Tab-separated table of N, CA and C in Angstrom:
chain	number	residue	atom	x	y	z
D	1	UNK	N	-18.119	-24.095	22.891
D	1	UNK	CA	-19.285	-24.855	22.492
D	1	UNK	C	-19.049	-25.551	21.153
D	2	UNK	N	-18.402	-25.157	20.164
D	2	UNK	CA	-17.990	-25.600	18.862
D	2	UNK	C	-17.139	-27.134	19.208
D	3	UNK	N	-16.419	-27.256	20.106
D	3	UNK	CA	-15.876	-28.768	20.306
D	3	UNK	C	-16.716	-29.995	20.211
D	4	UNK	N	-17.647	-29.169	21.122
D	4	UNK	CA	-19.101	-30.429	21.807
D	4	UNK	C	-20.082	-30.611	20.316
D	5	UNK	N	-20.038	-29.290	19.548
D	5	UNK	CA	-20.960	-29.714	18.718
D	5	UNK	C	-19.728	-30.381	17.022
D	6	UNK	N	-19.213	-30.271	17.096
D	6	UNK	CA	-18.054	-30.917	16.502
D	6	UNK	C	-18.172	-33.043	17.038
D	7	UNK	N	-17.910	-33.037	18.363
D	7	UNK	CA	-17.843	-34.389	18.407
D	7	UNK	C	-19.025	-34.503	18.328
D	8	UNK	N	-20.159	-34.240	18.916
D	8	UNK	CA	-21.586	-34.779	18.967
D	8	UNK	C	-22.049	-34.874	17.032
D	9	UNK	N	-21.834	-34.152	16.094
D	9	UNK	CA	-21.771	-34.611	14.637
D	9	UNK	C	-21.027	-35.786	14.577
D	10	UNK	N	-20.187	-35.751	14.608
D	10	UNK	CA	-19.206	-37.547	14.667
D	10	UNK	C	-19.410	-38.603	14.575
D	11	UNK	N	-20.236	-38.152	16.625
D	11	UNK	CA	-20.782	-38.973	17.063
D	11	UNK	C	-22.267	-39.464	16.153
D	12	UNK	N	-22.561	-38.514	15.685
D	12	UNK	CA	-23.997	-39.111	14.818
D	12	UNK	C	-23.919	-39.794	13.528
D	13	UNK	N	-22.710	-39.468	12.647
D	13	UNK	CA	-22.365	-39.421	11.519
D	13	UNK	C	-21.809	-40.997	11.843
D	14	UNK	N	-21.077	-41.519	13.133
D	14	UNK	CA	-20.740	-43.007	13.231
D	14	UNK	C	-21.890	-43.314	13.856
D	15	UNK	N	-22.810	-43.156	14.386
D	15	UNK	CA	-24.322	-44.106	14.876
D	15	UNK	C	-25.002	-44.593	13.576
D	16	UNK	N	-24.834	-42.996	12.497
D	16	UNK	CA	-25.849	-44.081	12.080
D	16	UNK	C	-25.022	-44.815	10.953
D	17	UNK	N	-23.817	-44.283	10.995
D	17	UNK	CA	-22.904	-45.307	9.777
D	17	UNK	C	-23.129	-47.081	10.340
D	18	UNK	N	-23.099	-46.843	11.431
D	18	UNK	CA	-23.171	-48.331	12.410
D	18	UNK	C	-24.146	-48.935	11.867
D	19	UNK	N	-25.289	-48.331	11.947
D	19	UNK	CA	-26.955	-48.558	12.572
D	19	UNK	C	-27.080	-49.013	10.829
D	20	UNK	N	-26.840	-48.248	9.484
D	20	UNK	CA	-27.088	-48.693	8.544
D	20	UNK	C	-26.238	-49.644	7.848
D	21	UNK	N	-24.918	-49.717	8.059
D	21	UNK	CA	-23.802	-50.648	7.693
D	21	UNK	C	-23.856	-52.337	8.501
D	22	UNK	N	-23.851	-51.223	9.380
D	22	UNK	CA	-23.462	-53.017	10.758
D	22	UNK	C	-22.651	-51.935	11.655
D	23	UNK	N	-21.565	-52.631	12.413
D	23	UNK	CA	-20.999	-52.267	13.678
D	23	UNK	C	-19.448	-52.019	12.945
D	24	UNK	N	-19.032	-51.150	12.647
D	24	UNK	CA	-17.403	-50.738	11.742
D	24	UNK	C	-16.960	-51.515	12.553
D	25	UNK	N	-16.519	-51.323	13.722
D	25	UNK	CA	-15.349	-51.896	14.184
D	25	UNK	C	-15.150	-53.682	14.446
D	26	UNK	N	-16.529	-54.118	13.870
D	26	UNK	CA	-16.679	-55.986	14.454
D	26	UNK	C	-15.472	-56.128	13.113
D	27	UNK	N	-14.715	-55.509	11.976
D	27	UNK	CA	-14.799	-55.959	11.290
D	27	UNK	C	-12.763	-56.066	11.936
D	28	UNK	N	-12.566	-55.406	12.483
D	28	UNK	CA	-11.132	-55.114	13.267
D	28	UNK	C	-10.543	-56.145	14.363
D	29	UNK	N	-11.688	-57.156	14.686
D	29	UNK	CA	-11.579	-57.908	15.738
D	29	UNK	C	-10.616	-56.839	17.062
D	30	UNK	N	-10.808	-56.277	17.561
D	30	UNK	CA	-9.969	-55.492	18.668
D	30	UNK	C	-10.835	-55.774	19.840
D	31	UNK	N	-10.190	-56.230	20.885
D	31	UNK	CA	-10.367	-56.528	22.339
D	31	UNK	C	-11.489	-57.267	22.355
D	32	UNK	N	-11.835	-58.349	21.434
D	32	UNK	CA	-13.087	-58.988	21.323
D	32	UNK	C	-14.535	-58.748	21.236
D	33	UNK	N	-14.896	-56.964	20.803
D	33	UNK	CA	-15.814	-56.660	21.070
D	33	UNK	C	-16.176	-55.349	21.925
D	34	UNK	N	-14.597	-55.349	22.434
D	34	UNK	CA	-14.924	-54.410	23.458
D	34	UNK	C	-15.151	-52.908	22.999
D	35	UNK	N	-14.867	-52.754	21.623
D	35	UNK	CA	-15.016	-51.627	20.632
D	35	UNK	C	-16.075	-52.011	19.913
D	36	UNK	N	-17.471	-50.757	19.896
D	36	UNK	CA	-18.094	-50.737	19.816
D	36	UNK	C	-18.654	-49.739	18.639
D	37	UNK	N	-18.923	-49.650	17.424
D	37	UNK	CA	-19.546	-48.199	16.764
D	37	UNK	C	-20.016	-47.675	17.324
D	38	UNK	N	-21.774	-48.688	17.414
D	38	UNK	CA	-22.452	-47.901	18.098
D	38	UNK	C	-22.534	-47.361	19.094
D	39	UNK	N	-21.736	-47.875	20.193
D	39	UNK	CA	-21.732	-47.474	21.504
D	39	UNK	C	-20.827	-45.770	21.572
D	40	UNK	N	-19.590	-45.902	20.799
D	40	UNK	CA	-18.784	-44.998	20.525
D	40	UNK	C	-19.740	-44.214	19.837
D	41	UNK	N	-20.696	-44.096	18.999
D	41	UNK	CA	-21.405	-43.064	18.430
D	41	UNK	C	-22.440	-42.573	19.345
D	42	UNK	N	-22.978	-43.440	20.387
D	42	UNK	CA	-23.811	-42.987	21.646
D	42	UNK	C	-23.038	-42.075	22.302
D	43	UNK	N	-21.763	-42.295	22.696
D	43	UNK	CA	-21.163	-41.657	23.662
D	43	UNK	C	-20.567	-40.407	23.550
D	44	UNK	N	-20.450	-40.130	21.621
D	44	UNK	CA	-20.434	-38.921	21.512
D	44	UNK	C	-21.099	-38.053	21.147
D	45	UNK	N	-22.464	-38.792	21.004
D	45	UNK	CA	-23.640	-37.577	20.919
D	45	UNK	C	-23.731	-37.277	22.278
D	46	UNK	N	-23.769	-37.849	22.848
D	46	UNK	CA	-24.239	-37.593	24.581
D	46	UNK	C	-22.831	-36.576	25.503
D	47	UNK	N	-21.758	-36.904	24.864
D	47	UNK	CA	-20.474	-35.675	25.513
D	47	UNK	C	-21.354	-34.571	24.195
D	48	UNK	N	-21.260	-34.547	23.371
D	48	UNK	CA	-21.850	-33.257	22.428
D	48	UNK	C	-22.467	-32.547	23.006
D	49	UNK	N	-23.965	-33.206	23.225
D	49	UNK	CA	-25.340	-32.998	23.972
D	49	UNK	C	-24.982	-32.725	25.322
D	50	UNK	N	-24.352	-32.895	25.851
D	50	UNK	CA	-24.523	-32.224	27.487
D	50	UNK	C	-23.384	-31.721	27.673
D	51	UNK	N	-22.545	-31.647	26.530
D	51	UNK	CA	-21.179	-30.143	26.349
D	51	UNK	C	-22.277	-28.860	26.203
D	52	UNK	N	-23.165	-28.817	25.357
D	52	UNK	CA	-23.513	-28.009	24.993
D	52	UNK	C	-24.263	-27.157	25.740
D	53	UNK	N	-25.108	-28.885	26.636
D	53	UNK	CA	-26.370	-27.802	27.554
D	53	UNK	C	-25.527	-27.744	28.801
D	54	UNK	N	-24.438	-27.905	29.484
D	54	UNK	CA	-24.147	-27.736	30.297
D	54	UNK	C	-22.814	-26.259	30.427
D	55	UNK	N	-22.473	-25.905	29.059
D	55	UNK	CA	-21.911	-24.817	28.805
D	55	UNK	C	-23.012	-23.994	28.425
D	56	UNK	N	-24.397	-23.598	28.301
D	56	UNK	CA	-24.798	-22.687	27.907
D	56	UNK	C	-25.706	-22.545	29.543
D	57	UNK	N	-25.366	-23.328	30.561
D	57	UNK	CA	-26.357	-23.437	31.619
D	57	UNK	C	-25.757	-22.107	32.511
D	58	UNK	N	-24.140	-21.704	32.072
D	58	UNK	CA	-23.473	-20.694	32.821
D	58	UNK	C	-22.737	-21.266	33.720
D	59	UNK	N	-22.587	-22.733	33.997
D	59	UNK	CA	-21.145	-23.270	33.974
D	59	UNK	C	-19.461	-23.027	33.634
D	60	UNK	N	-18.548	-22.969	34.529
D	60	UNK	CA	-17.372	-23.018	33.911
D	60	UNK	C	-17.029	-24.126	32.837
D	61	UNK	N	-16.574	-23.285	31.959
D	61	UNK	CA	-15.973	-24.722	30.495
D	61	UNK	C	-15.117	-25.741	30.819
D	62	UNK	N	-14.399	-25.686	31.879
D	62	UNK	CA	-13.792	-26.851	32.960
D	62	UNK	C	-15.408	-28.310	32.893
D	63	UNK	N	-15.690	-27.864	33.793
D	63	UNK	CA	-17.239	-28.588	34.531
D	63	UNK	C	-17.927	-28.744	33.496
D	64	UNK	N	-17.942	-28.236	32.502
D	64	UNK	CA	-18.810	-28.576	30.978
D	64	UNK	C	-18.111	-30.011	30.429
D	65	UNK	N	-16.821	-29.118	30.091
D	65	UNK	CA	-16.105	-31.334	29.739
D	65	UNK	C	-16.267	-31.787	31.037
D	66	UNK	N	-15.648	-31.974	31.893
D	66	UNK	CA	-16.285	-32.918	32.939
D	66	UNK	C	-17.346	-33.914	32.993
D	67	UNK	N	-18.177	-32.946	33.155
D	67	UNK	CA	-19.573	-33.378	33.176
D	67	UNK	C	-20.267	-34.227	31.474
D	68	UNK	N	-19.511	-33.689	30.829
D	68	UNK	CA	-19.950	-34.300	29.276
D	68	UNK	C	-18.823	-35.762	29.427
D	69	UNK	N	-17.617	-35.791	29.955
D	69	UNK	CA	-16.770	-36.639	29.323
D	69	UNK	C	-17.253	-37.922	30.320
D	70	UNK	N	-18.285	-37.665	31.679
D	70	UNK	CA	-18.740	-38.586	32.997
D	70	UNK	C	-19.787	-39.327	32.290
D	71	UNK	N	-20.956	-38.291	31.718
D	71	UNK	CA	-21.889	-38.677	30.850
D	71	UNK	C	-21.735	-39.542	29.591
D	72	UNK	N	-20.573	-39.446	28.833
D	72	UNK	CA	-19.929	-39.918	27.644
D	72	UNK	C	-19.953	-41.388	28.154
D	73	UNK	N	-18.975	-41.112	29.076
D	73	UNK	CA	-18.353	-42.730	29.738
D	73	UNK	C	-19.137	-43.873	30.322
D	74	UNK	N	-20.385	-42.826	30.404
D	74	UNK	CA	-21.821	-43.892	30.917
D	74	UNK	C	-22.306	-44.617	29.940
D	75	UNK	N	-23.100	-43.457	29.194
D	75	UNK	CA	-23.890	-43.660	27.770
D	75	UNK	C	-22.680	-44.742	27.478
D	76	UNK	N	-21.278	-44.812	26.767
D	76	UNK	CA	-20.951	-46.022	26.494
D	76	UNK	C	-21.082	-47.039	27.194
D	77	UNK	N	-20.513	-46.986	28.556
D	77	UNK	CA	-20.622	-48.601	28.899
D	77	UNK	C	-21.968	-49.598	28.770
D	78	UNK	N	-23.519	-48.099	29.649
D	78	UNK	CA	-24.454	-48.787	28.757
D	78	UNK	C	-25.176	-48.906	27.449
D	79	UNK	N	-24.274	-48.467	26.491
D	79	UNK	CA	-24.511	-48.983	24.407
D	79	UNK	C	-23.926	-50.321	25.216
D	80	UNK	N	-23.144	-50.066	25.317
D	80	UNK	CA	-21.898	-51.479	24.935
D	80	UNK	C	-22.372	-52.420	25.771
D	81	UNK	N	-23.162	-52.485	26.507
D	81	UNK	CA	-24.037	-53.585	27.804
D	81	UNK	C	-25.079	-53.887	26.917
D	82	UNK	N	-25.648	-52.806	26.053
D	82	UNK	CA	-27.088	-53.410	25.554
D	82	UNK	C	-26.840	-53.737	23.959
D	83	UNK	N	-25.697	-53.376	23.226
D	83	UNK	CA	-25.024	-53.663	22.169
D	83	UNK	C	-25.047	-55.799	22.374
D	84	UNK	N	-24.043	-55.824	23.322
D	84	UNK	CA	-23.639	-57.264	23.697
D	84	UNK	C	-24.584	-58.028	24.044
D	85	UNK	N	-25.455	-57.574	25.050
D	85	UNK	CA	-26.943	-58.340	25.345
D	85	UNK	C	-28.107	-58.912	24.004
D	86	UNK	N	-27.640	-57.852	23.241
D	86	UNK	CA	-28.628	-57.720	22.055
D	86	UNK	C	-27.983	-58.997	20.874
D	87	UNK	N	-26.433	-58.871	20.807
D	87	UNK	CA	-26.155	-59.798	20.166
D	87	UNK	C	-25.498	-60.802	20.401
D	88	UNK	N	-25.635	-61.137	21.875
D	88	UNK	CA	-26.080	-62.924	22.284
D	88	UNK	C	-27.702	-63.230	22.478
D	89	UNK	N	-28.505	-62.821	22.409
D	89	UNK	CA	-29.680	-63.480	21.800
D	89	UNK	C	-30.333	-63.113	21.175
D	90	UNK	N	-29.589	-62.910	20.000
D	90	UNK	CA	-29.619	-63.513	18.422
D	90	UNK	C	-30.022	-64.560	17.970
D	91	UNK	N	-30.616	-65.010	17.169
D	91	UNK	CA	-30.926	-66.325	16.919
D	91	UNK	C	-30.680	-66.322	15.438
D	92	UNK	N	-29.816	-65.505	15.141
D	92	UNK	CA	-29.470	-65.253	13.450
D	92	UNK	C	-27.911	-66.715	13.000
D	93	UNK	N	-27.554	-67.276	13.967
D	93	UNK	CA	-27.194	-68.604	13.959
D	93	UNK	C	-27.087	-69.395	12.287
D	94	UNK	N	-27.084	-69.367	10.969
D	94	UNK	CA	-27.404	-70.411	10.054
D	94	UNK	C	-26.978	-71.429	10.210
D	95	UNK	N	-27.835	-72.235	9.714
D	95	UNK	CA	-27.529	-73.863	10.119
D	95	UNK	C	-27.308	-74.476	8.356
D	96	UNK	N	-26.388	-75.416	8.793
D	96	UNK	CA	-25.804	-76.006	7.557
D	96	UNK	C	-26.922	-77.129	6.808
D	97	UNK	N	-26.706	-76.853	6.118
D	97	UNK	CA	-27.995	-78.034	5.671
D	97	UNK	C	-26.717	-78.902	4.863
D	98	UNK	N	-25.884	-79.228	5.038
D	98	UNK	CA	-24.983	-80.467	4.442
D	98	UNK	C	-25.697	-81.994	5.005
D	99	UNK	N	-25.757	-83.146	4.472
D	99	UNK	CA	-26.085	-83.881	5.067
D	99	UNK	C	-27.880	-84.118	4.697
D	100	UNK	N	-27.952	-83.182	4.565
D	100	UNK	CA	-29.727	-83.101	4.299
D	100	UNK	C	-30.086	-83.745	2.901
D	101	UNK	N	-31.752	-84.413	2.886
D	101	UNK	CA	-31.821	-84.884	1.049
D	101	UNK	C	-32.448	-83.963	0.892
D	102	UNK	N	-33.223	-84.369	-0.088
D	102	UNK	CA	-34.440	-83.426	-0.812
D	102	UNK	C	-34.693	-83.941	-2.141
D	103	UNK	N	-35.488	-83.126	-3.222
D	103	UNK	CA	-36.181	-83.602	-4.540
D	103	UNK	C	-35.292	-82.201	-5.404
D	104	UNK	N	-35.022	-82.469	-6.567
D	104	UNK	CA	-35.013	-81.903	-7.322
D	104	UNK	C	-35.623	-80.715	-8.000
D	105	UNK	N	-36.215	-79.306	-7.871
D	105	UNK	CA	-37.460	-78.629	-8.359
D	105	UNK	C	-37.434	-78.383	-9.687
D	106	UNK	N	-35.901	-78.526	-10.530
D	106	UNK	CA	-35.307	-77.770	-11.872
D	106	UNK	C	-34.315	-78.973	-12.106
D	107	UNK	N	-33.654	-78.828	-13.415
D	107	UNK	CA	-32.838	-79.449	-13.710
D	107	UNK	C	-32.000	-78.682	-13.234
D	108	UNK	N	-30.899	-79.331	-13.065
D	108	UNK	CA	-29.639	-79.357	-12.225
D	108	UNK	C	-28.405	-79.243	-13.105
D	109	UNK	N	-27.383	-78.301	-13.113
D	109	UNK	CA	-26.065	-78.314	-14.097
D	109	UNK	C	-25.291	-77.759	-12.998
D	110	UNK	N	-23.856	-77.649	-13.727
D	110	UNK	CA	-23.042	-76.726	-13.074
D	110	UNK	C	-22.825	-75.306	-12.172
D	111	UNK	N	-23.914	-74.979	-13.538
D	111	UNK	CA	-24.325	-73.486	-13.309
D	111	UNK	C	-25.516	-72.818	-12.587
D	112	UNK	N	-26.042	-74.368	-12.244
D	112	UNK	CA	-27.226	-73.763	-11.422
D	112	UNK	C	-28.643	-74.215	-11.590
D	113	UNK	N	-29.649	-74.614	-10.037
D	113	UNK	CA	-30.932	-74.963	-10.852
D	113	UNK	C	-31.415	-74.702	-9.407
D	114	UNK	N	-32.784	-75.343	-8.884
D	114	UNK	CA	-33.514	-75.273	-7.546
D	114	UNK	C	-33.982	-76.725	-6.878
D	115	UNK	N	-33.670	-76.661	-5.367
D	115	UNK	CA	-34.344	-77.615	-4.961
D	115	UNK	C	-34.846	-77.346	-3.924
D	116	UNK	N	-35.629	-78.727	-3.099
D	116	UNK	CA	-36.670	-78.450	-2.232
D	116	UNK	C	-35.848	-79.867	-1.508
D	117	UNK	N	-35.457	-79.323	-0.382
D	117	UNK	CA	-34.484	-80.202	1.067
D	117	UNK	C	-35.518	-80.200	2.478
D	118	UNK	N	-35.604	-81.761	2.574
D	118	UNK	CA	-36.270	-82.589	3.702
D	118	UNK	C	-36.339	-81.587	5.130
D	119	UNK	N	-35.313	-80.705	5.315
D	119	UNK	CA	-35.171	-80.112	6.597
D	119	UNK	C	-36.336	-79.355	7.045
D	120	UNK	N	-36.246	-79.651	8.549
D	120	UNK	CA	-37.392	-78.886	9.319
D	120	UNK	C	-37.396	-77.321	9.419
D	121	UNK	N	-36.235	-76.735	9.030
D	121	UNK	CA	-36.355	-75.277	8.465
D	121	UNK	C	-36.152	-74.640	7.463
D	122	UNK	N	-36.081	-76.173	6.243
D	122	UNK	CA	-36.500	-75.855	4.902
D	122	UNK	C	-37.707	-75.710	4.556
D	123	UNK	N	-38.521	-74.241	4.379
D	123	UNK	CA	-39.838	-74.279	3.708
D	123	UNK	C	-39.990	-74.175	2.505
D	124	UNK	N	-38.910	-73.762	1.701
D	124	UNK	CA	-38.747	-72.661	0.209
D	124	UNK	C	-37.774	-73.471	-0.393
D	125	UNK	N	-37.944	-72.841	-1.746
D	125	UNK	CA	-37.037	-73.977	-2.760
D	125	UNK	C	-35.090	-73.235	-2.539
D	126	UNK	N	-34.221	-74.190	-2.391
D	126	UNK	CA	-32.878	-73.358	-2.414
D	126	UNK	C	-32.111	-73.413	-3.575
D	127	UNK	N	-31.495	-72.653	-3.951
D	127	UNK	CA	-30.582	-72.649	-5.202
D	127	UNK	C	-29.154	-73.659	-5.242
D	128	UNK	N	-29.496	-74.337	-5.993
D	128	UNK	CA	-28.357	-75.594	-6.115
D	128	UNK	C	-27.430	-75.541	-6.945
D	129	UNK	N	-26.374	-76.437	-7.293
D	129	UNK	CA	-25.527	-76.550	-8.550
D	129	UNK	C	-24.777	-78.069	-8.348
D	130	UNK	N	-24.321	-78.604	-8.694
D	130	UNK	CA	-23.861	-79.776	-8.858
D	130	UNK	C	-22.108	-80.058	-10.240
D	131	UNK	N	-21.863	-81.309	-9.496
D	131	UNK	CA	-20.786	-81.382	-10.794
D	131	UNK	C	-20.886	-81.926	-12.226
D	132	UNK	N	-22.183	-82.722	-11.527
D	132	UNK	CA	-22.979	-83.678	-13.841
D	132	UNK	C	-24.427	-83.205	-12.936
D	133	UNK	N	-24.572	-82.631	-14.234
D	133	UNK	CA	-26.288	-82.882	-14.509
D	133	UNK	C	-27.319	-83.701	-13.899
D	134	UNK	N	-28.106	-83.327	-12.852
D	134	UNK	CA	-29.073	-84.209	-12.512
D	134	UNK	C	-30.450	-83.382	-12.941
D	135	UNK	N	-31.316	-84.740	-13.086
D	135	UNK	CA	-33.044	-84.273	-13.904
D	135	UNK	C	-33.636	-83.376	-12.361
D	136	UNK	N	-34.948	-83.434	-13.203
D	136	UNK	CA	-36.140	-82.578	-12.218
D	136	UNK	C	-37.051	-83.760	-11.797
D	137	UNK	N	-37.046	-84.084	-10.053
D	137	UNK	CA	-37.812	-84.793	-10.003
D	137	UNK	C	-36.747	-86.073	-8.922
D	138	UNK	N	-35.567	-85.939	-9.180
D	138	UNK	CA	-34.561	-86.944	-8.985
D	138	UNK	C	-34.171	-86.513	-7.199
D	139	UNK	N	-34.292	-87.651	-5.981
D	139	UNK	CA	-34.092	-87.676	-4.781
D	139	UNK	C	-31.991	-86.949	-4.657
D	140	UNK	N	-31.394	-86.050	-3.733
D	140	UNK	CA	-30.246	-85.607	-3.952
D	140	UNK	C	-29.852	-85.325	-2.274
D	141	UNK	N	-28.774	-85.422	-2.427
D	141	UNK	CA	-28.393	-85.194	-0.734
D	141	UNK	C	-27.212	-84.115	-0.844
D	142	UNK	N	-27.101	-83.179	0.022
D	142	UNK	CA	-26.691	-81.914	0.430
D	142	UNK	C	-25.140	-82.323	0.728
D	143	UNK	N	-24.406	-82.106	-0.090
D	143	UNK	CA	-22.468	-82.199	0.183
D	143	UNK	C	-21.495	-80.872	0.999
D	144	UNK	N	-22.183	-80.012	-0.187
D	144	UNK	CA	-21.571	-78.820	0.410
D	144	UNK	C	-22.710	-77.346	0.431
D	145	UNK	N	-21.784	-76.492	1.649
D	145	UNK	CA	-23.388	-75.116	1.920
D	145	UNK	C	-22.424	-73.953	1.729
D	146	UNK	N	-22.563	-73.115	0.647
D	146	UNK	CA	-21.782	-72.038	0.587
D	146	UNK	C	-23.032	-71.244	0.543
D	147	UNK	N	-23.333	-69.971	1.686
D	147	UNK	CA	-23.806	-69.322	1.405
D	147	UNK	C	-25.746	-69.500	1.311
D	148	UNK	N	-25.930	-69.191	-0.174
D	148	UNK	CA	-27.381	-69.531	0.109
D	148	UNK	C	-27.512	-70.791	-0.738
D	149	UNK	N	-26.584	-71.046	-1.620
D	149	UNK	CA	-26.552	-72.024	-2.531
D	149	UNK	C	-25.708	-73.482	-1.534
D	150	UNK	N	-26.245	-74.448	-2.400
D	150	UNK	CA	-25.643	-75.857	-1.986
D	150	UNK	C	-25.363	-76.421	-2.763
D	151	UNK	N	-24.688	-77.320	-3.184
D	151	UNK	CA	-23.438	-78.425	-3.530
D	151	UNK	C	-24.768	-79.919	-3.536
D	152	UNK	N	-24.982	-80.263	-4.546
D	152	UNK	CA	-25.885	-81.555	-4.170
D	152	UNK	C	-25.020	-82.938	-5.227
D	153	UNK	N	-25.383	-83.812	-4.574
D	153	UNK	CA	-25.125	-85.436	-5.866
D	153	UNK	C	-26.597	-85.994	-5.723
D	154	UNK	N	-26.761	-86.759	-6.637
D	154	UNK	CA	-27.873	-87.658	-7.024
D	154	UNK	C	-27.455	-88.670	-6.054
D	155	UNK	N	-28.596	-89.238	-5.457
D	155	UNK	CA	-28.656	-90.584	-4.300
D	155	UNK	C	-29.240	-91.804	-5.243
């Protein structure tokens, strides 16, 4: 029984490393996806969890892995079905706002100021920087998008 409850910790200790980090393994690129944290952390709570109740049911310890490693192999394929489903419709997508104008909200330096860009999923002011100085108030169009900040010139 100590095996099952051995992987089934593991298994929890990588769910929720997943669940609060992100997915460890997206960061490995391996088989495109086909490695999964979370799914791998499903699959070994679930061999844990039915190592355990299926060795204390008075089962041979043969038929205990068995039956945990059948269960394991499920629980993953469906994480990893509803893992993949879940993140193709996503709509977490960012869109470049290069190309876009807008107004000035702050003065503008090197180091940094705010503006407010024409786009239809610009509602909020974004953090800008530029290469010369532009005023507050002055029309600017979007060059470059790093991140949350943008790259603007005076028009």
């Amino acid at each position: 029984m100590l095996p099952f409850l051995i992987v089934g910790g593991v298994g929890l200790a990588v769910l929720l490393i997943s669940l609060i980090v992100g997915d460890i393994f997206d960061h490995f690129e391996i088989g495109d996806g086909a490695i999964s944290g979370t799914a791998l952390g499903v699959a070994a709570v679930v061999f844990g969890a039915s190592g355990v109740l299926t060795s204390t049911s008075g089962l041979d310890q043969v038929w205990a892995y068995v039956l945990a490693a059948v269960l394991a192999v499920a629980a993953y394929l469906l994480a990893l079905l509803f893992v993949k489903r879940l993140t193709k419709s996503s709509d977490g997508v960012p869109v470049s706002a290069v190309g876009q104008t807008g107004v000035t909200r702050s003065p503008i330096s090197p180091s940094g100021g705010e503006v407010s860009l024409d786009g239809p999923h610009e509602i909020e002011r974004r953090l800008a920087y530029s290469d010369e100085p532009i005023a507050e108030g002055v029309r600017i169009r979007v060059v470059e998008h790093s991140g949350t900040r943008v790259k603007i010139v005076a028009e």
